[in-house]
Amino acid sequence: MISVILGIVLIAFTVFSVLPFMPLNWGADVIAFLKGCAPVLAAFLGLICLFIGAADIKDKNEAKKEEKEAQAKAEK
């Protein structure tokens, strides 16, 4: 319950801080930050996708090996 309340408070602060008619008016700074972090975030997500894809291929190959071994044992 506390995490839901904290989440609502943080989202409300975010909206309050980026709206142009509010006192903080951080909208331009937030956009500049997002523009700057987008390539770095894309690179990290790309690496994560590569690692997940490689692990998935490895798991599929191991499952095929185990299936072939099980069929070979069943035939004996």
Short mmCIF file of N, CA, C and O in Angstrom, two decimals:
data_model
loop_
_atom_site.label_atom_id
_atom_site.label_comp_id
_atom_site.label_asym_id
_atom_site.label_seq_id
_atom_site.Cartn_x
_atom_site.Cartn_y
_atom_site.Cartn_z
N MET A 1 0.82 -1.18 0.00
CA MET A 1 0.00 0.00 0.00
C MET A 1 0.87 1.25 0.00
O MET A 1 0.56 2.21 -0.68
N ILE A 2 1.95 1.21 0.76
CA ILE A 2 2.82 2.38 0.83
C ILE A 2 3.47 2.65 -0.52
O ILE A 2 3.67 3.80 -0.90
N SER A 3 3.77 1.58 -1.26
CA SER A 3 4.41 1.78 -2.57
C SER A 3 3.44 2.42 -3.56
O SER A 3 3.86 3.21 -4.41
N VAL A 4 2.16 2.10 -3.46
CA VAL A 4 1.16 2.72 -4.34
C VAL A 4 1.06 4.21 -4.03
O VAL A 4 1.04 5.05 -4.94
N ILE A 5 1.00 4.54 -2.77
CA ILE A 5 0.91 5.95 -2.36
C ILE A 5 2.16 6.70 -2.79
O ILE A 5 2.07 7.81 -3.33
N LEU A 6 3.32 6.10 -2.56
CA LEU A 6 4.58 6.74 -2.96
C LEU A 6 4.63 6.92 -4.48
O LEU A 6 5.07 7.97 -4.97
N GLY A 7 4.17 5.93 -5.23
CA GLY A 7 4.13 6.04 -6.68
C GLY A 7 3.24 7.17 -7.14
O GLY A 7 3.61 7.94 -8.05
N ILE A 8 2.08 7.32 -6.54
CA ILE A 8 1.16 8.40 -6.89
C ILE A 8 1.78 9.75 -6.56
O ILE A 8 1.70 10.70 -7.35
N VAL A 9 2.43 9.85 -5.42
CA VAL A 9 3.08 11.11 -5.02
C VAL A 9 4.19 11.47 -6.01
O VAL A 9 4.31 12.63 -6.44
N LEU A 10 5.01 10.49 -6.40
CA LEU A 10 6.10 10.77 -7.33
C LEU A 10 5.58 11.14 -8.72
O LEU A 10 6.13 12.04 -9.37
N ILE A 11 4.53 10.49 -9.18
CA ILE A 11 3.95 10.85 -10.47
C ILE A 11 3.35 12.26 -10.40
O ILE A 11 3.51 13.06 -11.33
N ALA A 12 2.69 12.57 -9.30
CA ALA A 12 2.13 13.92 -9.14
C ALA A 12 3.25 14.96 -9.14
O ALA A 12 3.11 16.04 -9.76
N PHE A 13 4.36 14.69 -8.45
CA PHE A 13 5.48 15.62 -8.46
C PHE A 13 6.04 15.79 -9.86
O PHE A 13 6.40 16.90 -10.26
N THR A 14 6.14 14.69 -10.61
CA THR A 14 6.66 14.77 -11.97
C THR A 14 5.78 15.66 -12.83
O THR A 14 6.28 16.53 -13.55
N VAL A 15 4.48 15.46 -12.75
CA VAL A 15 3.56 16.30 -13.53
C VAL A 15 3.67 17.75 -13.07
O VAL A 15 3.72 18.66 -13.90
N PHE A 16 3.71 17.98 -11.78
CA PHE A 16 3.83 19.33 -11.23
C PHE A 16 5.11 20.02 -11.72
O PHE A 16 5.12 21.20 -12.04
N SER A 17 6.19 19.28 -11.79
CA SER A 17 7.48 19.90 -12.11
C SER A 17 7.66 20.18 -13.60
O SER A 17 8.44 21.05 -13.95
N VAL A 18 6.97 19.47 -14.48
CA VAL A 18 7.19 19.69 -15.91
C VAL A 18 6.15 20.58 -16.57
O VAL A 18 6.37 21.04 -17.70
N LEU A 19 5.03 20.83 -15.93
CA LEU A 19 4.02 21.68 -16.56
C LEU A 19 4.53 23.11 -16.66
O LEU A 19 5.12 23.66 -15.72
N PRO A 20 4.30 23.76 -17.80
CA PRO A 20 4.87 25.09 -18.01
C PRO A 20 4.28 26.18 -17.11
O PRO A 20 4.93 27.18 -16.84
N PHE A 21 3.06 26.02 -16.64
CA PHE A 21 2.45 27.07 -15.82
C PHE A 21 2.67 26.86 -14.33
O PHE A 21 2.18 27.64 -13.52
N MET A 22 3.42 25.84 -13.95
CA MET A 22 3.75 25.60 -12.55
C MET A 22 5.08 26.30 -12.21
O MET A 22 5.85 26.63 -13.10
N PRO A 23 5.35 26.51 -10.93
CA PRO A 23 6.55 27.28 -10.55
C PRO A 23 7.88 26.66 -10.98
O PRO A 23 8.81 27.38 -11.32
N LEU A 24 8.01 25.36 -10.99
CA LEU A 24 9.30 24.74 -11.31
C LEU A 24 9.61 24.83 -12.81
O LEU A 24 10.74 25.10 -13.19
N ASN A 25 8.64 24.51 -13.66
CA ASN A 25 8.77 24.62 -15.11
C ASN A 25 10.05 23.94 -15.63
O ASN A 25 10.86 24.52 -16.32
N TRP A 26 10.21 22.66 -15.29
CA TRP A 26 11.39 21.89 -15.69
C TRP A 26 11.18 21.16 -17.02
O TRP A 26 11.98 20.30 -17.39
N GLY A 27 10.15 21.46 -17.73
CA GLY A 27 9.81 20.73 -18.95
C GLY A 27 10.94 20.69 -19.96
O GLY A 27 11.28 19.63 -20.50
N ALA A 28 11.57 21.82 -20.24
CA ALA A 28 12.66 21.86 -21.21
C ALA A 28 13.87 21.05 -20.73
O ALA A 28 14.52 20.37 -21.53
N ASP A 29 14.14 21.11 -19.44
CA ASP A 29 15.26 20.33 -18.89
C ASP A 29 14.99 18.83 -18.98
O ASP A 29 15.90 18.05 -19.29
N VAL A 30 13.76 18.43 -18.74
CA VAL A 30 13.41 17.01 -18.83
C VAL A 30 13.55 16.53 -20.27
O VAL A 30 14.08 15.45 -20.53
N ILE A 31 13.09 17.33 -21.23
CA ILE A 31 13.22 16.97 -22.64
C ILE A 31 14.69 16.85 -23.03
O ILE A 31 15.10 15.91 -23.73
N ALA A 32 15.52 17.78 -22.58
CA ALA A 32 16.95 17.72 -22.88
C ALA A 32 17.58 16.46 -22.28
O ALA A 32 18.40 15.80 -22.92
N PHE A 33 17.18 16.12 -21.07
CA PHE A 33 17.69 14.89 -20.43
C PHE A 33 17.27 13.66 -21.22
O PHE A 33 18.08 12.75 -21.45
N LEU A 34 16.01 13.61 -21.62
CA LEU A 34 15.53 12.45 -22.38
C LEU A 34 16.24 12.33 -23.73
O LEU A 34 16.56 11.22 -24.16
N LYS A 35 16.51 13.46 -24.37
CA LYS A 35 17.25 13.43 -25.63
C LYS A 35 18.67 12.92 -25.41
O LYS A 35 19.22 12.21 -26.24
N GLY A 36 19.27 13.27 -24.32
CA GLY A 36 20.63 12.86 -24.03
C GLY A 36 20.75 11.41 -23.61
O GLY A 36 21.72 10.73 -23.94
N CYS A 37 19.77 10.92 -22.88
CA CYS A 37 19.88 9.55 -22.37
C CYS A 37 19.31 8.51 -23.33
O CYS A 37 19.54 7.32 -23.14
N ALA A 38 18.59 8.93 -24.36
CA ALA A 38 17.97 7.97 -25.28
C ALA A 38 19.00 7.07 -25.97
O ALA A 38 18.80 5.85 -26.01
N PRO A 39 20.11 7.59 -26.52
CA PRO A 39 21.07 6.68 -27.16
C PRO A 39 21.73 5.71 -26.17
O PRO A 39 21.94 4.54 -26.50
N VAL A 40 22.02 6.17 -24.99
CA VAL A 40 22.64 5.30 -23.99
C VAL A 40 21.65 4.22 -23.57
O VAL A 40 22.01 3.04 -23.46
N LEU A 41 20.42 4.60 -23.34
CA LEU A 41 19.39 3.63 -22.98
C LEU A 41 19.18 2.62 -24.10
O LEU A 41 19.04 1.42 -23.85
N ALA A 42 19.18 3.09 -25.35
CA ALA A 42 19.03 2.18 -26.49
C ALA A 42 20.19 1.18 -26.56
O ALA A 42 19.98 0.00 -26.86
N ALA A 43 21.40 1.64 -26.28
CA ALA A 43 22.55 0.74 -26.29
C ALA A 43 22.43 -0.32 -25.19
O ALA A 43 22.68 -1.51 -25.44
N PHE A 44 22.04 0.08 -23.99
CA PHE A 44 21.88 -0.90 -22.91
C PHE A 44 20.77 -1.89 -23.22
O PHE A 44 20.93 -3.10 -23.00
N LEU A 45 19.66 -1.41 -23.75
CA LEU A 45 18.57 -2.32 -24.09
C LEU A 45 18.98 -3.27 -25.21
O LEU A 45 18.60 -4.44 -25.20
N GLY A 46 19.77 -2.77 -26.16
CA GLY A 46 20.27 -3.64 -27.22
C GLY A 46 21.16 -4.74 -26.68
O GLY A 46 21.05 -5.90 -27.10
N LEU A 47 22.05 -4.40 -25.75
CA LEU A 47 22.91 -5.42 -25.14
C LEU A 47 22.10 -6.45 -24.36
O LEU A 47 22.36 -7.65 -24.45
N ILE A 48 21.12 -5.99 -23.64
CA ILE A 48 20.27 -6.91 -22.88
C ILE A 48 19.54 -7.85 -23.83
O ILE A 48 19.46 -9.05 -23.59
N CYS A 49 19.02 -7.31 -24.94
CA CYS A 49 18.33 -8.15 -25.92
C CYS A 49 19.27 -9.18 -26.53
O CYS A 49 18.89 -10.33 -26.76
N LEU A 50 20.50 -8.78 -26.81
CA LEU A 50 21.48 -9.72 -27.35
C LEU A 50 21.76 -10.86 -26.37
O LEU A 50 21.81 -12.03 -26.75
N PHE A 51 21.96 -10.52 -25.11
CA PHE A 51 22.23 -11.54 -24.10
C PHE A 51 21.04 -12.49 -23.93
O PHE A 51 21.21 -13.70 -23.82
N ILE A 52 19.84 -11.94 -23.92
CA ILE A 52 18.65 -12.77 -23.78
C ILE A 52 18.49 -13.68 -25.00
O ILE A 52 18.17 -14.86 -24.88
N GLY A 53 18.72 -13.13 -26.19
CA GLY A 53 18.62 -13.93 -27.41
C GLY A 53 19.64 -15.06 -27.44
O GLY A 53 19.32 -16.18 -27.82
N ALA A 54 20.87 -14.76 -27.04
CA ALA A 54 21.90 -15.80 -27.02
C ALA A 54 21.55 -16.89 -26.00
O ALA A 54 21.71 -18.08 -26.28
N ALA A 55 21.05 -16.52 -24.86
CA ALA A 55 20.66 -17.50 -23.84
C ALA A 55 19.49 -18.34 -24.34
O ALA A 55 19.44 -19.56 -24.08
N ASP A 56 18.56 -17.73 -25.06
CA ASP A 56 17.42 -18.46 -25.59
C ASP A 56 17.86 -19.49 -26.63
O ASP A 56 17.40 -20.63 -26.61
N ILE A 57 18.76 -19.10 -27.51
CA ILE A 57 19.28 -20.03 -28.51
C ILE A 57 20.02 -21.19 -27.83
O ILE A 57 19.85 -22.35 -28.20
N LYS A 58 20.79 -20.88 -26.82
CA LYS A 58 21.52 -21.91 -26.08
C LYS A 58 20.56 -22.88 -25.40
O LYS A 58 20.76 -24.10 -25.45
N ASP A 59 19.50 -22.35 -24.79
CA ASP A 59 18.51 -23.21 -24.13
C ASP A 59 17.79 -24.11 -25.14
O ASP A 59 17.52 -25.27 -24.86
N LYS A 60 17.45 -23.57 -26.31
CA LYS A 60 16.78 -24.38 -27.33
C LYS A 60 17.68 -25.51 -27.81
O LYS A 60 17.22 -26.63 -28.01
N ASN A 61 18.96 -25.22 -28.01
CA ASN A 61 19.90 -26.26 -28.44
C ASN A 61 20.03 -27.35 -27.38
O ASN A 61 20.08 -28.53 -27.70
N GLU A 62 20.10 -26.96 -26.12
CA GLU A 62 20.19 -27.95 -25.04
C GLU A 62 18.92 -28.79 -24.95
O GLU A 62 18.98 -30.00 -24.71
N ALA A 63 17.76 -28.17 -25.17
CA ALA A 63 16.50 -28.91 -25.13
C ALA A 63 16.45 -29.92 -26.27
O ALA A 63 15.96 -31.05 -26.09
N LYS A 64 16.94 -29.55 -27.45
CA LYS A 64 16.97 -30.49 -28.57
C LYS A 64 17.89 -31.67 -28.27
O LYS A 64 17.57 -32.81 -28.58
N LYS A 65 19.05 -31.39 -27.66
CA LYS A 65 19.98 -32.46 -27.29
C LYS A 65 19.32 -33.43 -26.31
O LYS A 65 19.42 -34.64 -26.46
N GLU A 66 18.67 -32.89 -25.30
CA GLU A 66 18.02 -33.72 -24.30
C GLU A 66 16.90 -34.55 -24.93
O GLU A 66 16.70 -35.71 -24.57
N GLU A 67 16.17 -33.95 -25.86
CA GLU A 67 15.10 -34.68 -26.52
C GLU A 67 15.65 -35.83 -27.36
O GLU A 67 15.11 -36.94 -27.36
N LYS A 68 16.76 -35.58 -28.08
CA LYS A 68 17.38 -36.64 -28.87
C LYS A 68 17.90 -37.77 -27.97
O LYS A 68 17.77 -38.95 -28.29
N GLU A 69 18.49 -37.41 -26.83
CA GLU A 69 18.97 -38.41 -25.89
C GLU A 69 17.81 -39.24 -25.32
O GLU A 69 17.92 -40.46 -25.15
N ALA A 70 16.71 -38.58 -25.03
CA ALA A 70 15.55 -39.28 -24.50
C ALA A 70 14.98 -40.25 -25.55
O ALA A 70 14.57 -41.37 -25.22
N GLN A 71 14.96 -39.81 -26.80
CA GLN A 71 14.47 -40.69 -27.87
C GLN A 71 15.42 -41.88 -28.06
O GLN A 71 14.97 -42.99 -28.31
N ALA A 72 16.71 -41.63 -27.96
CA ALA A 72 17.67 -42.71 -28.12
C ALA A 72 17.53 -43.74 -26.99
O ALA A 72 17.62 -44.94 -27.22
N LYS A 73 17.28 -43.29 -25.78
CA LYS A 73 17.10 -44.20 -24.66
C LYS A 73 15.78 -44.97 -24.79
O LYS A 73 15.70 -46.14 -24.44
N ALA A 74 14.77 -44.31 -25.34
CA ALA A 74 13.47 -44.96 -25.50
C ALA A 74 13.54 -46.04 -26.57
O ALA A 74 12.83 -47.05 -26.49
N GLU A 75 14.38 -45.86 -27.57
CA GLU A 75 14.49 -46.83 -28.65
C GLU A 75 15.24 -48.09 -28.21
O GLU A 75 15.07 -49.16 -28.78
N LYS A 76 16.08 -47.98 -27.20
CA LYS A 76 16.89 -49.12 -26.73
C LYS A 76 16.07 -50.08 -25.95
O LYS A 76 15.24 -50.42 -25.51
#
